[in-house]
CSV table of C-alpha atoms and ligand atoms in Angstrom, one decimal:
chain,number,residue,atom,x,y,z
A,253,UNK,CA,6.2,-7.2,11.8
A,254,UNK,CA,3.7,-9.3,9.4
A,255,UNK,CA,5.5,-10.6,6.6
A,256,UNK,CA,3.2,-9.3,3.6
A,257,UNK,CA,4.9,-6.2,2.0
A,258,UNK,CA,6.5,-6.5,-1.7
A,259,UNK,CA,9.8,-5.3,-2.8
A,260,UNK,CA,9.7,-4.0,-6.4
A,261,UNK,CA,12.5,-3.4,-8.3
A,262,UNK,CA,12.6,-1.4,-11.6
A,263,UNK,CA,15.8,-1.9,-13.3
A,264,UNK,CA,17.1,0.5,-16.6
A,265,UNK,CA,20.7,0.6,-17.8
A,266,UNK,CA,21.9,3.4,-15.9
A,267,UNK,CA,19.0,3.5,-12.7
A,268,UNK,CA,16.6,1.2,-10.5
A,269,UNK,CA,14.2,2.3,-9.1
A,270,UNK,CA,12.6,0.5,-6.1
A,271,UNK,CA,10.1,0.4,-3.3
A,272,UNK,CA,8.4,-1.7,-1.0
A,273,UNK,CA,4.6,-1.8,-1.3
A,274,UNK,CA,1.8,-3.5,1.0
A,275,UNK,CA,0.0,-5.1,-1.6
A,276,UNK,CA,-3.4,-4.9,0.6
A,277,UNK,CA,-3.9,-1.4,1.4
A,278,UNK,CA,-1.3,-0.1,-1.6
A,279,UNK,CA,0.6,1.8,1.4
A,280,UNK,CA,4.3,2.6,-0.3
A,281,UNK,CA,6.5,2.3,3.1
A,282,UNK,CA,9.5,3.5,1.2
A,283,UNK,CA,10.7,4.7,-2.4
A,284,UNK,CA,13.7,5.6,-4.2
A,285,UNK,CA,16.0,5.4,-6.9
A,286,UNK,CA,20.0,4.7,-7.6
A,287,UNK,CA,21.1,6.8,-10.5
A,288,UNK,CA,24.1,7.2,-12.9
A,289,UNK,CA,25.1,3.4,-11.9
A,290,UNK,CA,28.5,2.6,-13.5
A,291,UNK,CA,29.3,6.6,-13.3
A,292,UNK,CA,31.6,8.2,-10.8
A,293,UNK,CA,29.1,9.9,-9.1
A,294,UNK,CA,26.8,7.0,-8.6
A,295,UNK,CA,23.8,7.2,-5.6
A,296,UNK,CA,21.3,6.0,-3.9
A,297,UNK,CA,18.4,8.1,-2.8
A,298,UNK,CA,14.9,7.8,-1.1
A,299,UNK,CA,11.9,8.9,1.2
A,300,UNK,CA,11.2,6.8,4.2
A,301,UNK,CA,8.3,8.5,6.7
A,302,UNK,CA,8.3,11.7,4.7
A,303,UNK,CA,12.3,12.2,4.7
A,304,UNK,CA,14.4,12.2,1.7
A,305,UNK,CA,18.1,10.6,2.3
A,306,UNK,CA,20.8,9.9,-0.1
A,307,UNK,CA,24.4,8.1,0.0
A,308,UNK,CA,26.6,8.0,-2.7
A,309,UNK,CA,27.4,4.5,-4.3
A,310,UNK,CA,31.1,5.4,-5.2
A,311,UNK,CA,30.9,4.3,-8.8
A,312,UNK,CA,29.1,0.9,-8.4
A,313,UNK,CA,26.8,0.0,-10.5
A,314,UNK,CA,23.8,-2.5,-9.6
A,315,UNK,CA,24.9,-5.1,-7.8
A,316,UNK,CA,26.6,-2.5,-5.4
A,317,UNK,CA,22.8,-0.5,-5.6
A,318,UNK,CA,21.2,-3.5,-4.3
A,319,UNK,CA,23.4,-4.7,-2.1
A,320,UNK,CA,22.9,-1.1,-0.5
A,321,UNK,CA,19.2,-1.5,-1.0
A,322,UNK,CA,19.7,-4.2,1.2
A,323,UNK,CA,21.9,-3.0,4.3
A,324,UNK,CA,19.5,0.3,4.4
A,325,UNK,CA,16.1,-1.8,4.6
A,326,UNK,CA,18.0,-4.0,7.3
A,327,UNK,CA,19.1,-1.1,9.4
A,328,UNK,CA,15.4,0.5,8.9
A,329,UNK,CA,13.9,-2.6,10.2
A,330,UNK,CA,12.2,-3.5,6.8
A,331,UNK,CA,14.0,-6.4,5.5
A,332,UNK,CA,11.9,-8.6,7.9
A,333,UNK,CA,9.0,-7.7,6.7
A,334,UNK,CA,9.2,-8.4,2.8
A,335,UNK,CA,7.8,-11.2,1.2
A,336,UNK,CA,8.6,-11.3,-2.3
A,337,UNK,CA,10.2,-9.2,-4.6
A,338,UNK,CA,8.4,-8.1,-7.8
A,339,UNK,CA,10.6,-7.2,-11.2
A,340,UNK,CA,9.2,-4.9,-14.2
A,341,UNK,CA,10.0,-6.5,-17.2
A,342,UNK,CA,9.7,-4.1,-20.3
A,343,UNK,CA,9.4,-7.3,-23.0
A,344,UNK,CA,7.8,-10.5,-22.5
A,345,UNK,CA,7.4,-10.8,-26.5
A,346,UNK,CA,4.6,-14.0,-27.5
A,347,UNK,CA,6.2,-15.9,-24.5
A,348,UNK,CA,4.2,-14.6,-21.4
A,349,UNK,CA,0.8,-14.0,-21.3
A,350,UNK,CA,0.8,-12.7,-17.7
A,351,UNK,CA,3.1,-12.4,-14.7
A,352,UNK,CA,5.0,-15.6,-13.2
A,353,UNK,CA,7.6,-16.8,-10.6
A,354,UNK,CA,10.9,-16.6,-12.0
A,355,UNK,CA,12.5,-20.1,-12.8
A,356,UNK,CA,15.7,-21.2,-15.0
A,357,UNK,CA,13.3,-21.3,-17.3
A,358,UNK,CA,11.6,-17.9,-17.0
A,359,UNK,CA,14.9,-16.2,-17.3
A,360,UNK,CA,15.5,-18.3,-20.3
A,361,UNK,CA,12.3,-17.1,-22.2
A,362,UNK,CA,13.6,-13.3,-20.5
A,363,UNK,CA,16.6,-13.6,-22.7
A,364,UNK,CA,15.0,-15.1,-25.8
A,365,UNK,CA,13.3,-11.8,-26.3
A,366,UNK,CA,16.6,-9.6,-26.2
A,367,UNK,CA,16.2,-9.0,-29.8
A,368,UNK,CA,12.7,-7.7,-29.1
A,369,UNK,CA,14.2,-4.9,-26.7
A,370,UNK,CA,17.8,-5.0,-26.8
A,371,UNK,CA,18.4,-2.0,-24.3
A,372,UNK,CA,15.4,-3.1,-21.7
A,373,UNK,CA,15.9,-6.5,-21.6
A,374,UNK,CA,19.3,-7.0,-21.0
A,375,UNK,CA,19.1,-4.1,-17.3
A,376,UNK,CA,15.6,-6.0,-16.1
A,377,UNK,CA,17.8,-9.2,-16.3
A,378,UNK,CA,20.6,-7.4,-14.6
A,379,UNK,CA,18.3,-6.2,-11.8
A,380,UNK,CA,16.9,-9.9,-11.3
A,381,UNK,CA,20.8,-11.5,-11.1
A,382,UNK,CA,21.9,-8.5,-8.2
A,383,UNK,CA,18.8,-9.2,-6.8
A,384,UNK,CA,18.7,-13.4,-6.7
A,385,UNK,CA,22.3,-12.7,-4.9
A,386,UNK,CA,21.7,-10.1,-2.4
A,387,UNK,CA,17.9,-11.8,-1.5
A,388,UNK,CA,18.4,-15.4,-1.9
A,389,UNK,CA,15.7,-16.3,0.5
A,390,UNK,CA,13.0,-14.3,-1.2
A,391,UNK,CA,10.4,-15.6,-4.0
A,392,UNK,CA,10.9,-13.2,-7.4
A,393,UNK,CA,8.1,-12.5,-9.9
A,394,UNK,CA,8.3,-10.8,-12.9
A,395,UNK,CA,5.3,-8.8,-14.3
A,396,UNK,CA,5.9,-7.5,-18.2
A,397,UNK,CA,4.8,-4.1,-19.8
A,398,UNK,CA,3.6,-6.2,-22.9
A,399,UNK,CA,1.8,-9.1,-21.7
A,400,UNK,CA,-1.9,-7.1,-21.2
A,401,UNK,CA,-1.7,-6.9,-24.4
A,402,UNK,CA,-1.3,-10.5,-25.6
A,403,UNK,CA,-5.2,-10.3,-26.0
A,404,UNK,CA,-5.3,-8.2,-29.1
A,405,UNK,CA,-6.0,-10.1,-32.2
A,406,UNK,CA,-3.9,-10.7,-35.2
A,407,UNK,CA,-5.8,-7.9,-37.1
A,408,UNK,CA,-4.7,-5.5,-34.4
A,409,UNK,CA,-1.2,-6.5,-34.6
A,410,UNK,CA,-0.1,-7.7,-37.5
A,411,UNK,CA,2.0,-5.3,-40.1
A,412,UNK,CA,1.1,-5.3,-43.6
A,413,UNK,CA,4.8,-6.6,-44.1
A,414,UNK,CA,6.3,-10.1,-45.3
A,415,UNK,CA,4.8,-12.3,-43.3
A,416,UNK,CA,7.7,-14.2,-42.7
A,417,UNK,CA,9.5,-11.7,-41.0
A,418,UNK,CA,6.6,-12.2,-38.2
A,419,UNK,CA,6.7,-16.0,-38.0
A,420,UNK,CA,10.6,-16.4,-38.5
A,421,UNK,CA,11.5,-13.8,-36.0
A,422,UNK,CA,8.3,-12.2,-34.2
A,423,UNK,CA,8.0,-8.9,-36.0
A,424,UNK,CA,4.2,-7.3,-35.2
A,425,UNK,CA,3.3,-5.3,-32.5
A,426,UNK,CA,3.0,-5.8,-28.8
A,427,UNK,CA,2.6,-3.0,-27.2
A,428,UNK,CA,3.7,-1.1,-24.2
A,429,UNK,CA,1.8,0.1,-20.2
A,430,UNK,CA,0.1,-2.6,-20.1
A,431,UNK,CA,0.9,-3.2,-16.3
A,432,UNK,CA,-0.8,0.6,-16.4
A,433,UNK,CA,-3.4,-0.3,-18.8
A,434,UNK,CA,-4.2,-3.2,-16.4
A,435,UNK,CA,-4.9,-1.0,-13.4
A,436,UNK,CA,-6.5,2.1,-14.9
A,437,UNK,CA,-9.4,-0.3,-16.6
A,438,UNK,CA,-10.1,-1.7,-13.3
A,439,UNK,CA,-10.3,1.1,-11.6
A,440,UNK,CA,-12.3,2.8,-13.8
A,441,UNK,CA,-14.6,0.5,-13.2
A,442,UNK,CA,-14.9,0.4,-9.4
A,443,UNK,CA,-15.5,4.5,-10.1
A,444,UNK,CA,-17.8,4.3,-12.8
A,445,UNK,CA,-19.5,1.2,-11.1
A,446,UNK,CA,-19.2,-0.3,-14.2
A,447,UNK,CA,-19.1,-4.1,-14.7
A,448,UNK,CA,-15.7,-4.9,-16.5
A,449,UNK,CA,-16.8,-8.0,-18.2
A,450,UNK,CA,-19.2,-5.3,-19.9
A,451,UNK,CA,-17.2,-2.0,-20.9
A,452,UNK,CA,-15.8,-0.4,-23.5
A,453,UNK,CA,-12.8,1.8,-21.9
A,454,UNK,CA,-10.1,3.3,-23.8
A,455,UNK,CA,-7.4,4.7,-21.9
A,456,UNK,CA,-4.7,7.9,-23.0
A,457,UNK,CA,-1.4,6.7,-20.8
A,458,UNK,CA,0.5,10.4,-21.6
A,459,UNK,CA,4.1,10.6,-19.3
A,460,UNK,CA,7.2,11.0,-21.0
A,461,UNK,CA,6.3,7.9,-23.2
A,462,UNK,CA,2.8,8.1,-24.4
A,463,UNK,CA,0.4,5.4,-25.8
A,464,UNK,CA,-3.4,4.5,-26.0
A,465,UNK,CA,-5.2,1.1,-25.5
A,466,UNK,CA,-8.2,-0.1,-26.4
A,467,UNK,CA,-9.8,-2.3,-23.5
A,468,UNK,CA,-13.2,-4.5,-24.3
A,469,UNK,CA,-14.6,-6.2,-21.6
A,470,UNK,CA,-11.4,-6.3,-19.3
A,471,UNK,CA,-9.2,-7.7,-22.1
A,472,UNK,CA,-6.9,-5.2,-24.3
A,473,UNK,CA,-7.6,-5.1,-28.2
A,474,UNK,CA,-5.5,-2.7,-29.2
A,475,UNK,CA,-2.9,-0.4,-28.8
A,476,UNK,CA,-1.0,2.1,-30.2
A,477,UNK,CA,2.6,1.5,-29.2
A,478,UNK,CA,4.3,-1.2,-31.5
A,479,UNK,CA,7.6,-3.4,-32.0
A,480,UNK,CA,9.1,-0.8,-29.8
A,481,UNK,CA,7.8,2.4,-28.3
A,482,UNK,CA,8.4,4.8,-31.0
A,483,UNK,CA,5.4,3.8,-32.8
A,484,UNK,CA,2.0,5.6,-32.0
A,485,UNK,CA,1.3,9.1,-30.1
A,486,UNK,CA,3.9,12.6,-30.7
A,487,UNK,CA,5.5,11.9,-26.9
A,488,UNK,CA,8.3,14.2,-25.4
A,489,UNK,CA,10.9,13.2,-27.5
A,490,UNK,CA,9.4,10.4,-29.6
A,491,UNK,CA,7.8,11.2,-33.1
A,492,UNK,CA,5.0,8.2,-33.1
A,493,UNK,CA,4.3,7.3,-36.2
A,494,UNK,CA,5.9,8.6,-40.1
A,495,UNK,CA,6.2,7.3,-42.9
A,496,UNK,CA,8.6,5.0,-42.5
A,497,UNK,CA,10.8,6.6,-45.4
A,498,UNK,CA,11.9,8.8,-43.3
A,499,UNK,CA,14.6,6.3,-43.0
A,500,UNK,CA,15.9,6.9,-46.8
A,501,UNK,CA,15.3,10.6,-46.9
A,502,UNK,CA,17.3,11.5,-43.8
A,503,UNK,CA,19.9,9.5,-44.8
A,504,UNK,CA,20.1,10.9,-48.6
A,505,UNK,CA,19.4,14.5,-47.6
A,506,UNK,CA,21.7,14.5,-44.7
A,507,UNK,CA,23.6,11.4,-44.5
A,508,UNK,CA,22.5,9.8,-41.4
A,509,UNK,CA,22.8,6.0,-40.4
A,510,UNK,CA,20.4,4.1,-39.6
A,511,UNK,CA,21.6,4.2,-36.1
A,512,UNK,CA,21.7,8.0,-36.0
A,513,UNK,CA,18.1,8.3,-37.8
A,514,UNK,CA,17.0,6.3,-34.7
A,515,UNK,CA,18.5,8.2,-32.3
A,516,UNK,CA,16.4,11.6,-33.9
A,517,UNK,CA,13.3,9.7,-33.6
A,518,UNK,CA,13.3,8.5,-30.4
A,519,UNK,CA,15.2,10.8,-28.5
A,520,UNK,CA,15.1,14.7,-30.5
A,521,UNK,CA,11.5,14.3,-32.0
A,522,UNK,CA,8.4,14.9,-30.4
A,523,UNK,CA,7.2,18.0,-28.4
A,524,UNK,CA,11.1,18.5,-27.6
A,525,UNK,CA,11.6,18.4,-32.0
A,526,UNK,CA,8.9,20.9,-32.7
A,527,UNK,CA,8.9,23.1,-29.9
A,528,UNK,CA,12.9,23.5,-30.2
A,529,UNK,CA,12.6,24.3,-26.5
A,530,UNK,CA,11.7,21.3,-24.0
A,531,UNK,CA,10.3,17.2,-24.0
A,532,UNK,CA,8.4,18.5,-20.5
A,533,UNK,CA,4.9,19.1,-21.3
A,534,UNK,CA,4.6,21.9,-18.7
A,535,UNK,CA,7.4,24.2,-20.5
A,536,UNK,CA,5.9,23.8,-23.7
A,537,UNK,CA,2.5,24.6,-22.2
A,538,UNK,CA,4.3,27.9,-20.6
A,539,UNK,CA,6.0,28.5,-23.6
A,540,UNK,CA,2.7,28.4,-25.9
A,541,UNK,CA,1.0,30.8,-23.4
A,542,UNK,CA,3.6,33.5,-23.8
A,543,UNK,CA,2.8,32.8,-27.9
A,544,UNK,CA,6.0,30.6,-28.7
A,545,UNK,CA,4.6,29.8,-32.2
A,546,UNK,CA,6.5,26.4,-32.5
A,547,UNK,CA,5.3,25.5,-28.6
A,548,UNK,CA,1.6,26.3,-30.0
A,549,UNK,CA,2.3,24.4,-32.5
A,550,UNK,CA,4.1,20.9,-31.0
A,551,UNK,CA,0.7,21.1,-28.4
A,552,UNK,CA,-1.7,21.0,-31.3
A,553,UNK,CA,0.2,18.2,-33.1
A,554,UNK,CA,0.1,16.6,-30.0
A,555,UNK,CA,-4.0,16.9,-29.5
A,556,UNK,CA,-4.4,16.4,-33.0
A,557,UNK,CA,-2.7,12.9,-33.2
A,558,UNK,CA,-3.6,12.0,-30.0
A,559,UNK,CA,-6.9,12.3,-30.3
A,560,UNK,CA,-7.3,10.6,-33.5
A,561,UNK,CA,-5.7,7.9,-32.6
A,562,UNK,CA,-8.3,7.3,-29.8
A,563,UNK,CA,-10.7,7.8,-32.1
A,564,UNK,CA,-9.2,4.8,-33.9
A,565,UNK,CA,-9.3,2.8,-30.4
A,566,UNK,CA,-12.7,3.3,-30.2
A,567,UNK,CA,-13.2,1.2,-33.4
A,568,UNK,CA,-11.3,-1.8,-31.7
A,569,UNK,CA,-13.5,-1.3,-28.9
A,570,UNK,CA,-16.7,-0.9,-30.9
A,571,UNK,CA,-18.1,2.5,-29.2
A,572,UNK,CA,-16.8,4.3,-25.4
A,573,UNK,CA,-18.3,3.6,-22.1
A,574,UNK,CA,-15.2,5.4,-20.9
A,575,UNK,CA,-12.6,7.5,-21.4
A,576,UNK,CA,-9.5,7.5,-19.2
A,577,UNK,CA,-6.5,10.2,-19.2
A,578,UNK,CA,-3.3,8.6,-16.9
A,579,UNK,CA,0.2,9.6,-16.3
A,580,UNK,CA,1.7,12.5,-16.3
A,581,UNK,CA,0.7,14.6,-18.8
A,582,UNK,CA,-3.2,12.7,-18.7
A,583,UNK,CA,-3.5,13.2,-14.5
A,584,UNK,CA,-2.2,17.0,-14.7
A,585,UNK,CA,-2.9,18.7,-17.9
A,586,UNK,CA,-6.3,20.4,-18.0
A,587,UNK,CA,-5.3,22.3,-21.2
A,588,UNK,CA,-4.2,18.9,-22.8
A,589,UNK,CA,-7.9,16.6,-22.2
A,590,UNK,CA,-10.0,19.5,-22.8
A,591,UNK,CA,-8.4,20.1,-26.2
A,592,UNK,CA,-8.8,16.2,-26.5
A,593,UNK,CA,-12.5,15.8,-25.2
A,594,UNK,CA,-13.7,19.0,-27.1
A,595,UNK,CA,-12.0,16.7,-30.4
A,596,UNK,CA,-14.1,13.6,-29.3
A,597,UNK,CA,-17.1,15.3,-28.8
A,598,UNK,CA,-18.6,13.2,-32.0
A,599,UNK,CA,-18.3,10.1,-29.7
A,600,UNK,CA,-20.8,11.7,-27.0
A,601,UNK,CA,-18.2,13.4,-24.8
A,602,UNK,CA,-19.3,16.7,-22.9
A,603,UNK,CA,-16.0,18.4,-21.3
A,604,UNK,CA,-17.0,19.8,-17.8
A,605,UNK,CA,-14.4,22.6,-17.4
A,606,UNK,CA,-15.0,23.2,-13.7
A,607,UNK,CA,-14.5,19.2,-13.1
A,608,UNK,CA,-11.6,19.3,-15.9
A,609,UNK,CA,-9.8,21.8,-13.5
A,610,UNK,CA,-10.7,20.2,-10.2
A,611,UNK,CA,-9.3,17.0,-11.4
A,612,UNK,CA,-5.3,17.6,-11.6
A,613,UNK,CA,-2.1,17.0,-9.0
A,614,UNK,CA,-3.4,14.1,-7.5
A,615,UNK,CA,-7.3,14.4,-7.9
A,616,UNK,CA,-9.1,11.9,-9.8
A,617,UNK,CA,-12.4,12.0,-11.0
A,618,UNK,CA,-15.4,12.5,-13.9
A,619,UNK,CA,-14.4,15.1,-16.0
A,620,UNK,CA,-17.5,15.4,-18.3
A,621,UNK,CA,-20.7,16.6,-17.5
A,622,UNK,CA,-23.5,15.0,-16.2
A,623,UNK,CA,-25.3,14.4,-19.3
A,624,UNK,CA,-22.4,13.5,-21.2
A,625,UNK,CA,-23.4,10.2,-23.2
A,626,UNK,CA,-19.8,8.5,-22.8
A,627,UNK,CA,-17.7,9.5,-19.2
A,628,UNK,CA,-14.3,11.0,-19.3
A,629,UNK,CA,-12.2,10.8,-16.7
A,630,UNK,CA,-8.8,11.3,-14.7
A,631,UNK,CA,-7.2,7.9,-13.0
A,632,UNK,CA,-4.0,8.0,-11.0
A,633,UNK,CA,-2.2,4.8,-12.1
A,634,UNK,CA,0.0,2.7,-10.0
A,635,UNK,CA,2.0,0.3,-11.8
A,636,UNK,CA,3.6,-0.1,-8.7
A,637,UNK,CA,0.7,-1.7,-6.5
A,638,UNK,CA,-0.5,-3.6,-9.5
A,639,UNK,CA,3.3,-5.4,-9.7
A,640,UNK,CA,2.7,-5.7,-5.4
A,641,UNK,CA,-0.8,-7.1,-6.0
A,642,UNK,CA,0.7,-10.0,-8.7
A,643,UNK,CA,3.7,-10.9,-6.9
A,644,UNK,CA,1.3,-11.7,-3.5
A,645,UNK,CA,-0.9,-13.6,-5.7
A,646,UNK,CA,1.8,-15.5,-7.1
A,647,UNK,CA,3.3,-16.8,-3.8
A,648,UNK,CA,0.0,-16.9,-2.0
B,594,ADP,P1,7.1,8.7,-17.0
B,594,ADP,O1,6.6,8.2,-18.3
B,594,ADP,O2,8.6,8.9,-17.0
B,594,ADP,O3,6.6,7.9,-15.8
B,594,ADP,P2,5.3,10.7,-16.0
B,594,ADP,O4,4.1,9.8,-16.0
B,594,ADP,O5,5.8,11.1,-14.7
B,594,ADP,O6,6.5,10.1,-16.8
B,594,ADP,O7,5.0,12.0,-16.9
B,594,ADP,C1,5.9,13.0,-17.1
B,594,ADP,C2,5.3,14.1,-18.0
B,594,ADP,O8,4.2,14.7,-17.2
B,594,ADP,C3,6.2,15.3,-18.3
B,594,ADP,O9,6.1,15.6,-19.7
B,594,ADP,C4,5.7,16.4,-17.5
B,594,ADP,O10,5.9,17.6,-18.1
B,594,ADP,C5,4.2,16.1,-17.4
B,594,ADP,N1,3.5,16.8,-16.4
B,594,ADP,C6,3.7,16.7,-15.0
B,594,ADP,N2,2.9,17.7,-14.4
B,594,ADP,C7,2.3,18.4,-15.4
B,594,ADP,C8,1.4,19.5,-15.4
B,594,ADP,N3,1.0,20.1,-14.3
B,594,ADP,N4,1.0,20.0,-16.6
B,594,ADP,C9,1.4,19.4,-17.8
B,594,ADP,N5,2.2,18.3,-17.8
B,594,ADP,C10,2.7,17.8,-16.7
């Protein structure tokens, strides 16, 4: 077996997802995912040559996930043929500006931006350690969510706060799916046949955490993610953007902490905190066709802030070439871009329903019509093969 493919590793908290790519024809020769780690009923599961297997991890957590990662990919015969393995790391705050080898010194700049994302942080780095131990012959990379978007200038990111708060401890924004952001501009490219040195793309990336980008001539110049996620788009459980006194009211009217206050906003807000029924876009959807007034509702909020906010990318970009839906929500809801084109129309979009509808569970493609001045479209993304693509370079 040629000695090409990529291991990538995914670490959160409680889960790590993993799988092995070939980072020259994107095949994914296996995938999976070890759940509840630390929990009792910890496991491991995954889909090797269309077959879904599982064993349980007994209550380990990740160092006991990877080391089972690594006695399943020996007994399939895989281990051989991995090069490298690739990490997704959520913050790489002002530090990295693109993907590198990890070094002491990598790690090091890994921890400096704890305080930047206390929760993600702290699990990438435990994925890297179990991973250094259980594959100590293998190169590592690590590819960040924020560094796509170290382009944007200090207009684009910059609050209106103290500015001290920014140049004592990094405050502004930075951004998140940029490894997404990344791939979808490229790609819309090779399908538009569009030179990326000379577009104007902005991108909706709508799963269960939502953002746009702005992306001008390959480079990102805005997005609408922030500090942390929260900031931006309605998402399944996220709010996006209030006033930021929201803070003060909840906590006189009800007495919440601050703690508390961001628990609501980040994890009971969003299409789950209007709809009072679900954070999964297809339940609310089924919901507001049976007339669920608050599931009409949380969709229209939804459209209504999503949309303006890429009208508001379209400034940072200075017009639209193209317009790309990704993720979840953006590859599969027809009911969701259409209400979102139809919006944009101002900005020379013409919503081709029969294309709209062609275009969902794994179809990609224009959905506008022919004469639309500016091109919408659908892009599958694939974080995954872009993290498989950066780690090969880096070795190479
Ligand atoms: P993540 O951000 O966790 O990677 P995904 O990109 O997988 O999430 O997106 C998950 C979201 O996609 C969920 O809200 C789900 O309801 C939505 N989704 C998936 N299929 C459809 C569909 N057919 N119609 C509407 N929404 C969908």
């Amino acid at each position: 077996m040629s000695k090409e493919n990529i291991l990538i590793i995914n670490c959160g908290s409680s889960s790590l997802k993993f799988a092995v790519i070939n980072p020259s024809n994107g095949d994914e020769i296996i995938s999976g995912i070890a759940e509840r780690l630390g929990e009792k009923e910890s496991f491991i599961r995954w889909k090797f040559e269309g077959n879904k297997e599982s064993i349980t991890l007994d209550g380990g957590a990740h160092d006991a996930a990877v080391a089972a990662l690594l006695h399943m990919l020996e007994e399939k015969g895989l281990k051989e043929g991995i090069a490298a393995v690739g990490h997704r790391v959520v913050h790489g705050g002002e530090t990295f500006q693109e993907s590198c080898l990890i070094t002491e010194e990598v790690i090091q700049g890994i921890k400096d931006c704890i305080h930047l994302a206390p929760l993600h942080n702290p699990a990438n780095l435990t994925g890297i350690e179990a991973a250094q131990k259980h594959f100590p012959e293998l190169p590592m990379s690590v590819v960040f969510d924020t560094s796509f978007h170290q382009t944007m200038p200090a207009e684009a990111y910059t609050y209106a706060v103290p500015y001290k708060f920014y140049s004592e401890k990094g405050l502004r924004r930075y951004g998140m799916h940029g490894t997404s952001y990344r791939f979808v501009s490229q790609r819309v490219c090779e399908m538009l046949g569009m030179e990326i040195s000379n577009s104007k793309i902005v991108i909706a990336h709508l799963g269960n955490g939502a953002s746009c980008a702005a992306v001008l001539n390959g480079e990102s110049v805005d997005t609408t993610m922030g500090l942390t996620p929260l900031e931006g788009l309605v998402m399944g459980t996220r709010s996006g953007n209030v006033d930021p006194n929201v803070f003060s009211f909840l906590n006189k009217e009800y007495g919440y902490s601050l703690d508390e206050i961001t628990d609501i906003l980040n994890k009971k807000s969003g299409l789950l905190g209007i709809s009072e029924l679900s954070n999964d876009c297809r339940v609310v959807e089924e919901a507001a066709a049976e007339g669920h007034k608050q599931a009409t509702l949380a969709l229209d909020v939804f459209c209504y802030v999503l949309a303006k906010q890429l009208a508001g990318m379209a400034v940072a970009t200075g017009g639209v070439d193209a317009l790309a839906f990704t993720g979840g929500i953006g590859e599969n809801s027809d009911l969701i871009r259409a209400k979102v084109v139809k919006a944009l129309s101002f900005l020379g979009f013409d919503l081709d329903e029969e294309k709209n509808l062609a275009n969902r569970f794994g179809n990609e493609g224009v959905i506008s019509t022919d004469g639309s001045r500016a091109t919408a479209l659908v892009v599958s993304t694939n974080e995954e093969l872009m993290i498989a693509q950066d780690t090969a370079a880096l070795i190479a």
